[in-house]
mmCIF file of C-alpha atoms and ligand atoms in Angstrom:
data_model
loop_
_atom_site.group_PDB
_atom_site.id
_atom_site.type_symbol
_atom_site.label_atom_id
_atom_site.label_comp_id
_atom_site.label_asym_id
_atom_site.label_seq_id
_atom_site.Cartn_x
_atom_site.Cartn_y
_atom_site.Cartn_z
ATOM 1 C CA UNK L 1 -21.498 20.403 -12.718
ATOM 2 C CA UNK L 2 -18.859 18.440 -12.657
ATOM 3 C CA UNK L 3 -16.325 20.305 -11.158
ATOM 4 C CA UNK L 4 -12.376 19.254 -10.813
ATOM 5 C CA UNK L 5 -9.509 21.325 -11.097
ATOM 6 C CA UNK L 6 -7.343 19.830 -13.692
ATOM 7 C CA UNK L 7 -3.983 21.141 -11.281
ATOM 8 C CA UNK L 8 -5.588 19.033 -8.795
ATOM 9 C CA UNK L 9 -2.895 16.362 -7.637
ATOM 10 C CA UNK L 10 -4.504 13.074 -7.766
ATOM 11 C CA UNK L 11 -2.095 9.953 -5.573
ATOM 12 C CA UNK L 12 -4.243 6.518 -5.918
ATOM 13 C CA UNK L 13 -3.393 3.455 -3.941
ATOM 14 C CA UNK L 14 -3.063 -0.248 -5.693
ATOM 15 C CA UNK L 15 -2.531 -3.631 -3.429
ATOM 16 C CA UNK L 16 -0.466 -6.299 -4.534
ATOM 17 C CA UNK L 17 -1.679 -8.940 -2.728
ATOM 18 C CA UNK L 18 -0.998 -13.116 -2.416
ATOM 19 C CA UNK L 19 0.704 -15.720 -0.545
ATOM 20 C CA UNK L 20 4.584 -15.791 0.474
ATOM 21 C CA UNK L 21 6.884 -15.899 -3.040
ATOM 22 C CA UNK L 22 3.829 -15.873 -5.659
ATOM 23 C CA UNK L 23 5.939 -12.068 -7.358
ATOM 24 C CA UNK L 24 4.380 -9.683 -5.049
ATOM 25 C CA UNK L 25 7.691 -8.023 -4.974
ATOM 26 C CA UNK L 26 8.766 -9.043 -8.340
ATOM 27 C CA UNK L 27 5.593 -6.948 -9.881
ATOM 28 C CA UNK L 28 6.222 -4.344 -7.728
ATOM 29 C CA UNK L 29 9.535 -4.277 -9.581
ATOM 30 C CA UNK L 30 8.044 -4.877 -13.175
ATOM 31 C CA UNK L 31 6.331 -2.596 -13.122
ATOM 32 C CA UNK L 32 7.863 0.921 -11.692
ATOM 33 C CA UNK L 33 10.591 2.639 -9.539
ATOM 34 C CA UNK L 34 10.979 0.972 -5.761
ATOM 35 C CA UNK L 35 11.267 2.376 -2.622
ATOM 36 C CA UNK L 36 12.705 2.164 0.001
ATOM 37 C CA UNK L 37 9.088 2.057 2.582
ATOM 38 C CA UNK L 38 9.272 1.202 6.776
ATOM 39 C CA UNK L 39 6.180 0.222 8.826
ATOM 40 C CA UNK L 40 6.427 -1.136 12.443
ATOM 41 C CA UNK L 41 4.809 -3.427 14.206
ATOM 42 C CA UNK L 42 3.752 -2.984 17.999
ATOM 43 C CA UNK L 43 5.076 -5.495 19.587
ATOM 44 C CA UNK L 44 2.400 -7.392 22.186
ATOM 45 C CA UNK L 45 3.801 -7.331 25.891
ATOM 46 C CA UNK L 46 1.942 -10.278 26.264
ATOM 47 C CA UNK L 47 3.195 -11.638 23.032
ATOM 48 C CA UNK L 48 7.136 -11.468 23.971
ATOM 49 C CA UNK L 49 5.955 -13.035 27.428
ATOM 50 C CA UNK L 50 7.415 -9.217 29.551
ATOM 51 C CA UNK L 51 5.149 -7.809 31.577
ATOM 52 C CA UNK L 52 5.519 -4.325 31.090
ATOM 53 C CA UNK L 53 3.242 -2.204 33.060
ATOM 54 C CA UNK L 54 5.284 0.960 32.368
ATOM 55 C CA UNK L 55 3.795 1.868 29.433
ATOM 56 C CA UNK L 56 4.916 3.468 26.269
ATOM 57 C CA UNK L 57 8.549 3.936 26.948
ATOM 58 C CA UNK L 58 7.951 -0.083 27.153
ATOM 59 C CA UNK L 59 6.747 -0.361 23.667
ATOM 60 C CA UNK L 60 8.820 -2.577 21.617
ATOM 61 C CA UNK L 61 8.743 -2.428 17.379
ATOM 62 C CA UNK L 62 10.199 -4.201 14.698
ATOM 63 C CA UNK L 63 10.066 -2.343 11.312
ATOM 64 C CA UNK L 64 8.592 -3.991 8.719
ATOM 65 C CA UNK L 65 10.220 -3.460 4.700
ATOM 66 C CA UNK L 66 6.983 -3.080 2.467
ATOM 67 C CA UNK L 67 6.756 -3.447 -1.182
ATOM 68 C CA UNK L 68 6.739 0.532 -2.608
ATOM 69 C CA UNK L 69 6.360 1.701 -5.649
ATOM 70 C CA UNK L 70 6.089 4.473 -7.431
ATOM 71 C CA UNK L 71 4.552 4.513 -11.402
ATOM 72 C CA UNK L 72 3.997 8.350 -12.415
ATOM 73 C CA UNK L 73 1.437 8.670 -14.545
ATOM 74 C CA UNK L 74 2.108 12.567 -15.158
ATOM 75 C CA UNK L 75 2.433 15.458 -12.820
ATOM 76 C CA UNK L 76 -0.126 15.445 -10.317
ATOM 77 C CA UNK L 77 -1.389 11.950 -11.883
ATOM 78 C CA UNK L 78 0.663 9.081 -9.544
ATOM 79 C CA UNK L 79 0.142 5.506 -8.498
ATOM 80 C CA UNK L 80 0.975 3.710 -6.208
ATOM 81 C CA UNK L 81 1.361 0.426 -5.455
ATOM 82 C CA UNK L 82 1.563 -1.240 -2.421
ATOM 83 C CA UNK L 83 2.343 -5.152 -1.636
ATOM 84 C CA UNK L 84 0.506 -6.015 1.507
ATOM 85 C CA UNK L 85 2.561 -8.614 4.274
ATOM 86 C CA UNK L 86 1.626 -11.844 3.752
ATOM 87 C CA UNK L 87 1.760 -13.021 7.696
ATOM 88 C CA UNK L 88 -0.626 -13.625 9.019
ATOM 89 C CA UNK L 89 0.827 -11.009 11.829
ATOM 90 C CA UNK L 90 0.391 -8.161 9.387
ATOM 91 C CA UNK L 91 -3.494 -8.178 9.019
ATOM 92 C CA UNK L 92 -3.498 -5.313 10.986
ATOM 93 C CA UNK L 93 -1.623 -3.061 8.325
ATOM 94 C CA UNK L 94 -4.575 -4.902 5.539
ATOM 95 C CA UNK L 95 -7.674 -2.329 6.919
ATOM 96 C CA UNK L 96 -5.112 1.123 6.275
ATOM 97 C CA UNK L 97 -3.512 -0.816 2.731
ATOM 98 C CA UNK L 98 -7.321 -1.209 1.813
ATOM 99 C CA UNK L 99 -8.970 2.454 3.188
ATOM 100 C CA UNK L 100 -9.941 4.346 -0.232
ATOM 101 C CA UNK L 101 -7.579 1.473 -2.758
ATOM 102 C CA UNK L 102 -8.589 1.934 -6.334
ATOM 103 C CA UNK L 103 -8.137 -2.440 -6.165
ATOM 104 C CA UNK L 104 -6.507 -5.222 -5.255
ATOM 105 C CA UNK L 105 -4.252 -6.932 -7.663
ATOM 106 C CA UNK L 106 -4.536 -10.346 -5.706
ATOM 107 C CA UNK L 107 -1.395 -13.323 -7.377
ATOM 108 C CA UNK L 108 -1.836 -16.753 -7.664
ATOM 109 C CA UNK L 109 0.432 -19.781 -7.801
ATOM 110 C CA UNK L 110 -1.951 -22.833 -9.351
ATOM 111 C CA UNK L 111 1.225 -25.062 -6.795
ATOM 112 C CA UNK L 112 -0.650 -23.576 -4.553
ATOM 113 C CA UNK L 113 -3.908 -21.917 -5.235
ATOM 114 C CA UNK L 114 -5.804 -22.105 -1.565
ATOM 115 C CA UNK L 115 -2.438 -19.479 -0.480
ATOM 116 C CA UNK L 116 -4.929 -16.402 -1.933
ATOM 117 C CA UNK L 117 -8.173 -17.864 -0.195
ATOM 118 C CA UNK L 118 -7.504 -15.495 2.559
ATOM 119 C CA UNK L 119 -6.981 -12.248 -0.017
ATOM 120 C CA UNK L 120 -9.578 -12.580 -1.541
ATOM 121 C CA UNK L 121 -11.904 -13.357 1.720
ATOM 122 C CA UNK L 122 -10.341 -10.196 2.750
ATOM 123 C CA UNK L 123 -11.071 -8.094 -1.023
ATOM 124 C CA UNK L 124 -14.168 -9.313 -1.523
ATOM 125 C CA UNK L 125 -16.115 -9.292 2.558
ATOM 126 C CA UNK L 126 -14.351 -5.515 2.116
ATOM 127 C CA UNK L 127 -15.580 -4.129 -1.361
ATOM 128 C CA UNK L 128 -11.688 -4.015 -2.658
ATOM 129 C CA UNK L 129 -12.168 -4.216 -6.197
ATOM 130 C CA UNK L 130 -9.578 -6.701 -7.328
ATOM 131 C CA UNK L 131 -8.473 -9.123 -10.347
ATOM 132 C CA UNK L 132 -6.847 -12.571 -9.688
ATOM 133 C CA UNK L 133 -3.400 -12.516 -11.951
ATOM 134 C CA UNK L 134 -2.367 -16.122 -12.485
ATOM 135 C CA UNK L 135 1.726 -15.892 -12.034
ATOM 136 C CA UNK L 136 2.853 -19.108 -14.114
ATOM 137 C CA UNK L 137 6.038 -20.429 -12.538
ATOM 138 C CA UNK L 138 7.824 -22.188 -15.015
ATOM 139 C CA UNK L 139 7.560 -25.910 -13.420
ATOM 140 C CA UNK L 140 3.690 -25.409 -12.504
ATOM 141 C CA UNK L 141 0.841 -27.368 -15.068
ATOM 142 C CA UNK L 142 -1.061 -25.094 -17.344
ATOM 143 C CA UNK L 143 -4.581 -23.665 -16.009
ATOM 144 C CA UNK L 144 -6.499 -21.707 -18.204
ATOM 145 C CA UNK L 145 -8.544 -18.428 -16.527
ATOM 146 C CA UNK L 146 -11.714 -20.405 -15.795
ATOM 147 C CA UNK L 147 -10.656 -23.703 -13.655
ATOM 148 C CA UNK L 148 -8.800 -21.154 -11.635
ATOM 149 C CA UNK L 149 -12.247 -18.929 -11.606
ATOM 150 C CA UNK L 150 -13.855 -22.105 -10.601
ATOM 151 C CA UNK L 151 -11.090 -23.873 -8.107
ATOM 152 C CA UNK L 152 -11.626 -20.105 -6.266
ATOM 153 C CA UNK L 153 -15.422 -19.708 -5.873
ATOM 154 C CA UNK L 154 -15.081 -16.354 -7.799
ATOM 155 C CA UNK L 155 -18.209 -14.009 -8.955
ATOM 156 C CA UNK L 156 -17.738 -14.218 -12.461
ATOM 157 C CA UNK L 157 -17.770 -10.614 -12.684
ATOM 158 C CA UNK L 158 -14.025 -10.869 -10.910
ATOM 159 C CA UNK L 159 -11.543 -10.497 -13.917
ATOM 160 C CA UNK L 160 -9.305 -13.276 -14.189
ATOM 161 C CA UNK L 161 -5.817 -13.418 -15.765
ATOM 162 C CA UNK L 162 -1.928 -15.378 -16.489
ATOM 163 C CA UNK L 163 0.021 -12.933 -16.169
ATOM 164 C CA UNK L 164 4.535 -13.277 -16.011
ATOM 165 C CA UNK L 165 5.280 -10.645 -13.449
ATOM 166 C CA UNK L 166 9.025 -10.907 -14.466
ATOM 167 C CA UNK L 167 8.129 -9.335 -17.504
ATOM 168 C CA UNK L 168 6.866 -5.858 -18.189
ATOM 169 C CA UNK L 169 4.467 -6.271 -20.286
ATOM 170 C CA UNK L 170 2.701 -8.614 -18.039
ATOM 171 C CA UNK L 171 3.078 -6.804 -15.564
ATOM 172 C CA UNK L 172 1.706 -3.742 -17.218
ATOM 173 C CA UNK L 173 -1.659 -5.620 -18.764
ATOM 174 C CA UNK L 174 -2.179 -6.389 -14.922
ATOM 175 C CA UNK L 175 -1.898 -3.545 -13.505
ATOM 176 C CA UNK L 176 -4.096 -2.367 -16.709
ATOM 177 C CA UNK L 177 -7.082 -5.461 -16.083
ATOM 178 C CA UNK L 178 -7.111 -3.464 -12.389
ATOM 179 C CA UNK L 179 -7.639 -0.004 -13.342
ATOM 180 C CA UNK L 180 -11.052 -0.759 -16.415
ATOM 181 C CA UNK L 181 -12.457 -3.724 -13.362
ATOM 182 C CA UNK L 182 -12.478 -0.557 -10.678
ATOM 183 C CA UNK L 183 -13.574 1.486 -13.315
ATOM 184 C CA UNK L 184 -16.079 0.081 -13.781
ATOM 185 C CA UNK L 185 -16.763 -0.550 -11.097
ATOM 186 C CA UNK L 186 -16.981 2.803 -10.163
ATOM 187 C CA UNK L 187 -19.761 3.958 -13.282
ATOM 188 C CA UNK L 188 -21.850 0.930 -12.165
ATOM 189 C CA UNK L 189 -21.988 2.678 -8.701
ATOM 190 C CA UNK L 190 -22.983 5.559 -10.290
ATOM 191 C CA UNK L 191 -25.589 4.080 -12.412
ATOM 192 C CA UNK N 1 14.346 -15.592 18.940
ATOM 193 C CA UNK N 2 12.790 -16.052 16.275
ATOM 194 C CA UNK N 3 9.917 -13.973 16.622
ATOM 195 C CA UNK N 4 11.923 -11.127 16.662
ATOM 196 C CA UNK N 5 13.586 -11.512 12.643
ATOM 197 C CA UNK N 6 12.272 -12.930 10.086
ATOM 198 C CA UNK N 7 12.769 -11.963 6.307
ATOM 199 C CA UNK N 8 10.853 -9.430 5.913
ATOM 200 C CA UNK N 9 11.372 -8.276 9.051
ATOM 201 C CA UNK N 10 14.261 -6.199 10.828
ATOM 202 C CA UNK N 11 16.182 -5.953 13.821
ATOM 203 C CA UNK N 12 13.805 -4.515 16.955
ATOM 204 C CA UNK N 13 14.012 -1.196 17.434
ATOM 205 C CA UNK N 14 12.181 1.876 19.537
ATOM 206 C CA UNK N 15 11.902 3.889 17.008
ATOM 207 C CA UNK N 16 8.370 5.492 18.915
ATOM 208 C CA UNK N 17 11.628 6.821 21.126
ATOM 209 C CA UNK N 18 11.435 9.676 18.936
ATOM 210 C CA UNK N 19 7.916 10.898 18.800
ATOM 211 C CA UNK N 20 7.654 9.585 23.157
ATOM 212 C CA UNK N 21 6.274 6.754 22.814
ATOM 213 C CA UNK N 22 3.429 8.377 20.749
ATOM 214 C CA UNK N 23 1.441 6.850 17.930
ATOM 215 C CA UNK N 24 -1.752 8.194 16.113
ATOM 216 C CA UNK N 25 -4.741 6.023 14.305
ATOM 217 C CA UNK N 26 -4.422 5.134 10.680
ATOM 218 C CA UNK N 27 -7.678 5.062 9.191
ATOM 219 C CA UNK N 28 -7.863 8.935 9.585
ATOM 220 C CA UNK N 29 -6.758 11.504 6.987
ATOM 221 C CA UNK N 30 -2.588 9.768 7.271
ATOM 222 C CA UNK N 31 -3.963 7.726 5.042
ATOM 223 C CA UNK N 32 -0.157 6.756 3.015
ATOM 224 C CA UNK N 33 -1.565 8.118 -0.024
ATOM 225 C CA UNK N 34 -2.795 11.820 1.696
ATOM 226 C CA UNK N 35 -1.333 14.876 -0.008
ATOM 227 C CA UNK N 36 0.620 16.455 2.283
ATOM 228 C CA UNK N 37 1.785 20.655 1.337
ATOM 229 C CA UNK N 38 3.447 22.724 4.236
ATOM 230 C CA UNK N 39 0.968 25.926 4.149
ATOM 231 C CA UNK N 40 4.310 28.597 4.235
ATOM 232 C CA UNK N 41 3.100 29.989 7.899
ATOM 233 C CA UNK N 42 4.411 30.628 11.216
ATOM 234 C CA UNK N 43 4.015 28.002 13.387
ATOM 235 C CA UNK N 44 1.260 29.052 15.967
ATOM 236 C CA UNK N 45 1.859 28.969 20.373
ATOM 237 C CA UNK N 46 5.419 28.881 20.222
ATOM 238 C CA UNK N 47 5.672 25.332 18.531
ATOM 239 C CA UNK N 48 9.945 24.389 17.558
ATOM 240 C CA UNK N 49 9.693 21.960 14.814
ATOM 241 C CA UNK N 50 12.348 19.363 15.278
ATOM 242 C CA UNK N 51 15.168 18.382 13.467
ATOM 243 C CA UNK N 52 13.048 15.588 11.302
ATOM 244 C CA UNK N 53 10.047 18.391 10.650
ATOM 245 C CA UNK N 54 12.486 20.746 9.498
ATOM 246 C CA UNK N 55 13.089 18.182 6.552
ATOM 247 C CA UNK N 56 9.432 16.972 6.084
ATOM 248 C CA UNK N 57 8.726 21.011 5.862
ATOM 249 C CA UNK N 58 11.460 21.600 3.090
ATOM 250 C CA UNK N 59 10.832 18.294 1.916
ATOM 251 C CA UNK N 60 6.373 18.843 1.451
ATOM 252 C CA UNK N 61 6.588 22.745 -0.893
ATOM 253 C CA UNK N 62 4.875 20.981 -2.821
ATOM 254 C CA UNK N 63 2.441 18.011 -2.794
ATOM 255 C CA UNK N 64 3.400 15.374 -1.718
ATOM 256 C CA UNK N 65 2.490 11.359 -0.053
ATOM 257 C CA UNK N 66 3.076 10.626 3.464
ATOM 258 C CA UNK N 67 4.043 7.243 1.952
ATOM 259 C CA UNK N 68 7.316 9.295 0.048
ATOM 260 C CA UNK N 69 7.243 11.264 3.296
ATOM 261 C CA UNK N 70 8.327 8.188 5.155
ATOM 262 C CA UNK N 71 10.517 6.913 2.551
ATOM 263 C CA UNK N 72 12.281 10.274 1.628
ATOM 264 C CA UNK N 73 13.276 11.142 5.328
ATOM 265 C CA UNK N 74 13.633 7.696 5.518
ATOM 266 C CA UNK N 75 11.759 6.981 8.766
ATOM 267 C CA UNK N 76 9.454 3.764 9.768
ATOM 268 C CA UNK N 77 5.399 5.323 9.187
ATOM 269 C CA UNK N 78 4.203 4.938 12.864
ATOM 270 C CA UNK N 79 7.026 7.670 13.704
ATOM 271 C CA UNK N 80 5.921 10.151 10.340
ATOM 272 C CA UNK N 81 2.920 9.994 11.100
ATOM 273 C CA UNK N 82 2.404 11.406 14.150
ATOM 274 C CA UNK N 83 5.973 14.035 13.145
ATOM 275 C CA UNK N 84 3.502 14.958 10.582
ATOM 276 C CA UNK N 85 0.014 15.165 13.559
ATOM 277 C CA UNK N 86 1.720 18.111 15.313
ATOM 278 C CA UNK N 87 2.676 19.625 12.000
ATOM 279 C CA UNK N 88 -1.243 20.190 11.068
ATOM 280 C CA UNK N 89 -1.900 20.953 14.653
ATOM 281 C CA UNK N 90 0.258 23.818 14.587
ATOM 282 C CA UNK N 91 -1.084 24.823 10.842
ATOM 283 C CA UNK N 92 2.108 24.079 9.198
ATOM 284 C CA UNK N 93 0.952 21.904 6.718
ATOM 285 C CA UNK N 94 -2.109 20.776 5.446
ATOM 286 C CA UNK N 95 -2.824 17.155 4.148
ATOM 287 C CA UNK N 96 -5.574 16.297 1.576
ATOM 288 C CA UNK N 97 -7.510 13.147 -0.322
ATOM 289 C CA UNK N 98 -8.689 13.856 -4.623
ATOM 290 C CA UNK N 99 -11.357 10.897 -5.488
ATOM 291 C CA UNK N 100 -10.417 9.160 -8.447
ATOM 292 C CA UNK N 101 -12.681 10.524 -10.404
ATOM 293 C CA UNK N 102 -13.507 8.541 -14.162
ATOM 294 C CA UNK N 103 -12.103 10.410 -15.569
ATOM 295 C CA UNK N 104 -8.705 10.251 -13.558
ATOM 296 C CA UNK N 105 -9.016 6.533 -14.443
ATOM 297 C CA UNK N 106 -9.026 6.717 -17.741
ATOM 298 C CA UNK N 107 -6.072 8.688 -17.756
ATOM 299 C CA UNK N 108 -4.737 6.291 -15.699
ATOM 300 C CA UNK N 109 -5.838 3.714 -18.243
ATOM 301 C CA UNK N 110 -4.227 5.787 -20.696
ATOM 302 C CA UNK N 111 -1.068 5.838 -19.306
ATOM 303 C CA UNK N 112 -0.601 3.009 -18.221
ATOM 304 C CA UNK N 113 -0.782 1.358 -21.491
ATOM 305 C CA UNK N 114 1.359 4.181 -22.478
ATOM 306 C CA UNK N 115 4.116 2.852 -20.206
HETATM 307 N N1 GDP P 201 9.648 -17.997 -12.775
HETATM 308 C C1 GDP P 201 9.009 -17.424 -12.229
HETATM 309 N N2 GDP P 201 9.168 -17.355 -11.174
HETATM 310 C C2 GDP P 201 8.940 -15.893 -10.428
HETATM 311 C C3 GDP P 201 8.047 -15.230 -11.326
HETATM 312 N N3 GDP P 201 7.477 -14.547 -11.089
HETATM 313 C C4 GDP P 201 8.632 -14.332 -9.218
HETATM 314 N N4 GDP P 201 9.489 -15.015 -9.113
HETATM 315 C C5 GDP P 201 10.323 -15.226 -8.097
HETATM 316 O O1 GDP P 201 10.042 -16.363 -7.149
HETATM 317 C C6 GDP P 201 10.591 -16.024 -5.980
HETATM 318 C C7 GDP P 201 9.754 -15.047 -5.155
HETATM 319 O O2 GDP P 201 9.125 -14.209 -6.072
HETATM 320 P P1 GDP P 201 9.208 -12.711 -5.245
HETATM 321 O O3 GDP P 201 8.240 -11.360 -6.397
HETATM 322 O O4 GDP P 201 9.839 -12.219 -4.073
HETATM 323 O O5 GDP P 201 7.499 -13.446 -3.677
HETATM 324 P P2 GDP P 201 7.085 -12.520 -2.935
HETATM 325 O O6 GDP P 201 6.673 -12.742 -1.635
HETATM 326 O O7 GDP P 201 5.232 -12.449 -3.751
HETATM 327 O O8 GDP P 201 7.134 -10.677 -2.618
HETATM 328 C C8 GDP P 201 11.588 -14.856 -6.594
HETATM 329 O O9 GDP P 201 12.829 -15.739 -6.767
HETATM 330 C C9 GDP P 201 11.258 -14.299 -7.960
HETATM 331 O O10 GDP P 201 12.728 -14.448 -9.099
HETATM 332 C C10 GDP P 201 7.548 -15.818 -12.214
HETATM 333 O O11 GDP P 201 6.223 -15.735 -12.865
HETATM 334 N N5 GDP P 201 8.210 -17.190 -12.883
HETATM 335 MG MG1 MG P 202 8.332 -10.356 -1.662
#
C-alpha cells in the first residue's frame, strides 16, 4: 500500500544550468522570488601560492553568490531553483547541487551553442533528467528545435524548446516542460 | 589579484572563523533542500548553542530547508552546515527529506500552470 501522509513537507530542487550570460539569473528572477544565498569556495593553498602548513586557521575562502529562488506550490510543497555557477572552478558545487535534484534546465544560446556542452555532458553522465531551453536573444538567428537537437547530439527523448526567459509565461512553460519530463522518467523507472 | 575577486564572487573572507575552521562533507543529509525542524528538547551534554544557533533554532520551529536557513540567517552555506551539524549532534534539530512521488510531481505541474 502506498502510504503518503499528506502533511509531510516536501522540498524539490531544480537546477538552471548553461554558459555565462545565457539567462540563468533572468530565468530564476522571472518565475520565482529571488533570495540571497552565499556559499564559500575554499581557495586551495597551492592555488594561491601560499605554502601554508598551519592547517585550518590558514584556510582562506571566498564567498560566492548563488542564484536561488523559491516557488511555493502550496503550504508544505516548495520548489527551489538553483542556478549552477558557470565557471569551471565551481565544478565542486555541481555534485551537491545535482544530488537528489528533480531535474535540470540547460539554457542554450544559438550564437554560442557549445557553451552548454559541459552541462549536457554532466547531466547525461549523472542521470539527472534535463531539458534544453533555447533562450532566443533578439539578435540571434532563429533555428528550430530539431536543428538544435542534432547540433547538440541529444537523445530523442530529451525535450528541446524555445523560450524567452525574460517573460514569466515563457519561464513558466520551461519549468512545466522539465517537471513533465521528470515525471515521465520517474514513471518509466517504476514500470 | 584577479583570482580573488570576480563577478560571481565577493571579497576574500574567513567565515570559517565562526566555526573554528571546520567543514563538513556534502552530499549527506545536509542537502540544500533537506528540511530542518527543531525538536524542542533541551541540549544534552552541557552544550550551549551559540547566538547564530539560537537564531537558527528560532527559525526552524516549522520545517525549513537548509538553503532557506542560510538565506535567512545570512551566513554562507558551509558555515550553516557546520552549525546545523552541531545542533543535530546534540539532538536539538531533526533533518529529513521526502522524495518526490508521481502524485507530488503532478501537483507541481498543476501548481506551476496556475501561477
Ligand atoms: N534580448 C534578450 N536578453 C536577455 C535574455 N535573457 C537574458 N538577457 C539578458 O542577457 C544578460 C545576461 O543574462 P543573465 O540572466 O544575467 O545570464 P546568466 O549569466 O546566465 O545568469 C542580461 O543582461 C539579461 O537581461 C533574452 O531572452 N533576450
Ligand atoms: Mg547569473
